[in-house]
Coordinates of C-alpha atoms and ligand atoms in Angstrom, one line a residue:
X1 CA 3.6 22.2 -12.6
X2 CA 6.2 19.7 -13.7
X3 CA 7.1 17.9 -10.6
X4 CA 9.1 15.4 -12.5
X5 CA 11.8 17.7 -12.7
X6 CA 11.8 19.1 -9.2
X7 CA 12.0 15.7 -7.6
X8 CA 15.2 14.8 -5.9
X9 CA 15.9 11.3 -7.3
X10 CA 18.4 10.5 -4.5
X11 CA 15.7 11.0 -1.8
X12 CA 13.0 9.1 -3.0
X13 CA 10.7 7.2 -0.4
X14 CA 11.5 3.4 -0.8
X15 CA 7.9 2.4 0.2
X16 CA 4.7 4.3 -0.5
X17 CA 1.4 2.9 0.7
X18 CA -1.8 4.2 -0.8
X19 CA -5.6 4.2 0.3
X20 CA -7.2 4.3 -3.1
X21 CA -10.6 6.1 -2.1
X22 CA -13.3 7.6 -3.9
X23 CA -14.2 5.3 -6.7
X24 CA -18.2 5.6 -5.7
X25 CA -18.2 9.3 -5.4
X26 CA -16.3 9.8 -8.7
X27 CA -18.7 7.3 -10.4
X28 CA -21.7 9.3 -8.9
X29 CA -20.2 12.6 -10.3
X30 CA -20.2 11.0 -13.7
X31 CA -23.9 9.8 -13.5
X32 CA -22.6 6.1 -13.2
X33 CA -22.9 3.2 -10.7
X34 CA -20.2 2.6 -8.2
X35 CA -19.0 -0.6 -10.0
X36 CA -18.1 1.7 -12.9
X37 CA -16.0 3.6 -10.5
X38 CA -14.1 0.5 -9.5
X39 CA -13.6 -0.5 -13.2
X40 CA -12.1 3.0 -13.8
X41 CA -10.0 2.6 -10.7
X42 CA -8.1 -0.2 -12.3
X43 CA -6.9 2.2 -15.0
X44 CA -5.4 4.2 -12.0
X45 CA -3.9 1.2 -10.5
X46 CA -2.2 0.5 -13.8
X47 CA -0.9 4.0 -14.4
X48 CA 0.4 4.3 -10.8
X49 CA 2.2 0.8 -10.8
X50 CA 3.9 1.7 -14.0
X51 CA 4.6 5.4 -12.9
X52 CA 5.9 4.0 -9.4
X53 CA 8.4 1.5 -11.3
X54 CA 9.6 4.3 -13.7
X55 CA 10.5 6.8 -10.8
X56 CA 12.5 4.0 -9.1
X57 CA 9.9 3.3 -6.0
X58 CA 11.0 -0.2 -4.6
X59 CA 7.6 -0.8 -2.8
X60 CA 4.0 0.1 -3.5
X61 CA 1.3 -1.1 -1.3
X62 CA -2.4 -0.5 -2.2
X63 CA -5.4 -1.1 0.0
X64 CA -7.6 -3.0 -2.5
X65 CA -10.1 -4.5 -0.1
X66 CA -10.4 -4.3 3.6
X67 CA -11.8 -6.5 6.1
X68 CA -14.8 -3.9 6.7
X69 CA -15.5 -3.9 2.8
X70 CA -17.1 -7.5 3.2
X71 CA -19.9 -5.6 4.7
X72 CA -20.9 -3.8 1.5
X73 CA -23.7 -4.7 -0.6
X74 CA -23.4 -8.3 -1.9
X75 CA -23.5 -7.4 -5.6
X76 CA -20.7 -4.8 -5.0
X77 CA -18.4 -7.3 -3.0
X78 CA -19.0 -9.9 -5.9
X79 CA -18.2 -7.3 -8.6
X80 CA -15.1 -6.2 -6.8
X81 CA -13.9 -9.9 -6.4
X82 CA -14.5 -10.4 -10.1
X83 CA -12.6 -7.2 -11.0
X84 CA -9.7 -8.3 -8.9
X85 CA -9.6 -11.7 -10.6
X86 CA -10.0 -10.5 -14.1
X87 CA -7.5 -7.7 -13.5
X88 CA -4.9 -9.9 -12.2
X89 CA -5.5 -12.7 -15.1
X90 CA -5.1 -10.0 -17.5
X91 CA -2.1 -8.1 -16.1
X92 CA 0.1 -11.0 -14.7
X93 CA 2.1 -11.3 -18.0
X94 CA 2.6 -7.4 -18.1
X95 CA 3.7 -7.3 -14.5
X96 CA 6.1 -10.0 -15.2
X97 CA 7.6 -8.4 -18.3
X98 CA 7.9 -5.1 -16.3
X99 CA 9.8 -6.5 -13.4
X100 CA 6.9 -6.1 -11.0
X101 CA 6.8 -8.6 -8.1
X102 CA 3.4 -9.2 -6.8
X103 CA 2.7 -10.0 -3.1
X104 CA -0.6 -10.0 -1.0
X105 CA -1.0 -9.3 2.4
X106 CA -4.3 -10.1 4.3
X107 CA -6.6 -13.0 5.3
X108 CA -6.1 -14.9 1.9
X109 CA -8.4 -17.8 3.1
X110 CA -11.4 -15.5 3.3
X111 CA -11.4 -14.8 -0.3
X112 CA -13.0 -16.9 -3.1
X113 CA -11.0 -19.9 -4.1
X114 CA -10.7 -18.5 -7.5
X115 CA -9.5 -15.3 -6.3
X116 CA -6.8 -17.2 -4.0
X117 CA -5.7 -19.2 -7.1
X118 CA -5.3 -16.3 -9.3
X119 CA -3.3 -14.4 -6.9
X120 CA -1.2 -17.3 -6.1
X121 CA -0.4 -18.0 -9.7
X122 CA 0.7 -14.3 -10.3
X123 CA 2.7 -14.3 -7.1
X124 CA 4.6 -17.4 -8.2
X125 CA 4.8 -16.2 -11.8
X126 CA 6.5 -12.6 -10.7
X127 CA 8.6 -14.1 -7.7
X128 CA 11.8 -13.5 -9.6
X129 CA 11.3 -9.9 -10.4
X130 CA 12.8 -7.1 -8.2
X131 CA 12.1 -3.7 -10.0
X132 CA 9.0 -2.9 -7.9
X133 CA 7.4 -4.9 -5.4
X134 CA 3.7 -4.5 -5.6
X135 CA 1.8 -5.4 -2.3
X136 CA -1.9 -5.8 -2.6
X137 CA -3.8 -5.4 0.7
X138 CA -6.7 -7.8 0.3
X139 CA -9.3 -8.7 3.1
X140 CA -6.8 -6.7 5.1
X141 CA -7.1 -4.8 8.2
X142 CA -4.2 -3.9 10.5
X143 CA -6.0 -4.9 13.8
X144 CA -6.7 -8.4 12.1
X145 CA -2.9 -8.4 11.3
X146 CA -1.7 -7.3 14.7
X147 CA -4.1 -9.9 16.4
X148 CA -2.8 -12.4 14.1
X149 CA 0.8 -11.7 14.9
X150 CA -0.1 -11.9 18.7
X151 CA -1.7 -15.2 18.3
X152 CA 1.4 -16.6 16.5
X153 CA 3.7 -15.1 19.4
X154 CA 1.4 -16.6 21.9
X155 CA 1.7 -20.1 20.5
X156 CA 5.5 -19.8 20.4
X157 CA 5.6 -18.6 24.1
X158 CA 3.4 -21.5 25.1
X159 CA 5.8 -23.9 23.1
X160 CA 8.8 -22.5 24.9
X161 CA 10.3 -21.0 21.6
X162 CA 10.5 -17.3 23.2
X163 CA 10.4 -16.0 26.5
X164 CA 8.0 -13.0 27.0
X165 CA 10.7 -10.7 28.2
X166 CA 12.7 -11.3 24.9
X167 CA 9.9 -10.1 22.6
X168 CA 10.8 -6.8 21.5
X169 CA 9.5 -4.5 18.6
X170 CA 11.8 -6.2 15.9
X171 CA 10.5 -9.8 17.0
X172 CA 6.9 -8.6 16.8
X173 CA 7.3 -7.0 13.5
X174 CA 8.8 -10.1 12.1
X175 CA 5.1 -11.7 12.7
X176 CA 3.3 -9.1 10.7
X177 CA 2.2 -9.7 7.1
X178 CA 4.8 -7.2 6.2
X179 CA 7.7 -8.8 7.7
X180 CA 9.8 -8.7 4.5
X181 CA 9.2 -5.1 3.5
X182 CA 10.5 -1.8 4.9
X183 CA 8.0 0.6 6.5
X184 CA 6.3 3.0 4.3
X185 CA 7.8 6.5 4.6
X186 CA 4.9 8.0 2.7
X187 CA 1.1 7.2 2.7
X188 CA -1.2 8.7 0.4
X189 CA -5.1 8.8 0.7
X190 CA -7.2 10.0 -2.3
X191 CA -10.4 11.6 -2.1
X192 CA -10.3 14.1 0.7
X193 CA -10.8 11.8 3.8
X194 CA -8.3 12.3 6.7
X195 CA -8.3 8.9 8.1
X196 CA -6.2 5.8 8.2
X197 CA -9.1 3.4 8.3
X198 CA -7.4 0.4 9.9
X199 CA -4.5 0.5 7.4
X200 CA -1.0 -0.5 8.3
X201 CA -1.1 1.0 11.8
X202 CA 2.0 -0.5 13.1
X203 CA 4.0 0.2 9.9
X204 CA 2.8 3.9 9.4
X205 CA 4.2 4.9 12.8
X206 CA 6.7 7.3 11.3
X207 CA 5.2 7.8 7.8
X208 CA 4.4 11.0 6.2
X209 CA 0.6 11.2 5.6
X210 CA -0.5 12.9 2.2
X211 CA -4.1 13.5 1.6
X212 CA -5.5 14.7 -1.6
X213 CA -9.0 15.7 -2.8
X214 CA -8.6 13.9 -6.1
X215 CA -10.8 10.7 -6.4
X216 CA -8.9 7.5 -7.0
X217 CA -10.1 7.0 -10.8
X218 CA -8.7 10.5 -11.5
X219 CA -5.3 10.0 -9.8
X220 CA -2.5 9.6 -12.1
X221 CA 1.4 9.5 -12.2
X222 CA 1.3 13.3 -12.2
X223 CA -0.5 13.4 -9.0
X224 CA 2.0 10.7 -7.5
X225 CA 4.9 12.9 -8.4
X226 CA 3.3 15.8 -6.7
X227 CA 2.9 13.6 -3.5
X228 CA 6.5 12.8 -3.7
X229 CA 7.6 16.2 -4.0
X230 CA 5.5 17.3 -1.1
X231 CA 7.0 14.5 0.9
X232 CA 10.5 15.7 0.1
X233 CA 9.6 19.1 1.3
X234 CA 9.1 17.9 4.8
X235 CA 11.5 17.3 7.7
X236 CA 11.3 13.8 9.1
X237 CA 12.4 14.0 12.7
X238 CA 11.5 10.5 14.3
X239 CA 11.1 12.2 17.7
X240 CA 14.2 14.3 17.6
X241 CA 14.6 18.0 17.5
X242 CA 15.2 20.0 14.1
X243 CA 18.7 20.9 15.5
X244 CA 19.5 17.2 16.0
X245 CA 18.5 16.2 12.5
X246 CA 20.4 19.1 10.9
X247 CA 23.6 18.4 12.8
X248 CA 23.2 14.6 12.1
X249 CA 22.9 15.5 8.3
X250 CA 26.0 17.7 8.5
X251 CA 28.1 14.8 10.1
X252 CA 27.0 12.5 7.5
X253 CA 28.1 15.1 4.8
X254 CA 31.4 15.6 6.5
X255 CA 32.5 12.0 7.2
Ligands
FPP1 C1 -12.6 2.8 -2.6 O1 -13.6 3.5 -3.1 C2 -12.2 1.7 -3.2 C3 -12.3 0.3 -3.1 C4 -13.0 -0.2 -1.7 C5 -11.7 -0.6 -3.8 C6 -10.4 -0.3 -4.5 C7 -10.4 -1.4 -5.7 C8 -9.8 -1.0 -7.0 C9 -9.4 0.4 -7.2 C10 -10.0 -1.9 -8.2 C11 -9.2 -3.2 -8.0 C12 -7.9 -3.1 -7.5 C13 -6.9 -3.8 -8.1 C14 -5.5 -3.8 -7.4 C15 -6.9 -4.5 -9.2 P1 -14.9 3.6 -2.5 O2 -15.9 2.6 -3.0 O3 -14.7 3.5 -0.9 O4 -15.4 5.1 -2.8 P2 -16.4 6.0 -2.1 O5 -15.7 6.5 -0.8 O6 -16.4 7.3 -2.9 O7 -17.8 5.4 -1.9

């Protein structure tokens, strides 16, 4: 099916978050080792970043390395770090040319120094772009992020900058790594697992979740379009009733 012609360009999600899963299983199916799967996964990253920019998505967040991934075999962690460094080094010019602005969320200080340096260079190089914001979640977990925010706010309370009773959801969200991004409306996880895995727990509160059996190295722009089409068939209620939503839509159309 050609989802490209079916998608309503006026109702695109502004922010799509993806859990790129299944590199290892895909590689095993090809009779190759896990690292081969990660290398092929980079081709999907390229295709999805370009695809998202072409479609008109403003924010794309990719779960590239979780806090828990540090516990993988040492050789795999080393290969993933090298892959990240080499990919960013190779792609930075193209990101800049294509209007993509790079951001990183996560515990940057826990990354190898060379990785921090390459990321920072690419972040600085692309800082004036505004076509697509590409957010890499690196050494990231939502519990780490929420704990980090709580510590910052705790310090502010101790210093007397804010009173506990004045802390609201908005104030808390401003202390998350994603403070300057809108919440994702759509979260995609590849490879058939139906879990959130410590990803953007606060930000996904009202997101539509989309799970596909396709492994990440096989995921392409056509699959992204299918996910967006699926998202557009859903009714987002934010805790309201269906009737309230349709009345609100009618009123918006009338006024
Ligand atoms: C999950 O597959 C994937 C990862 C843990 C790493 C994702 C990294 C990349 C796609 C490459 C680098 C990314 C960028 C942004 C340059 P898995 O290993 O958990 O697969 P499995 O569940 O089948 O074992």
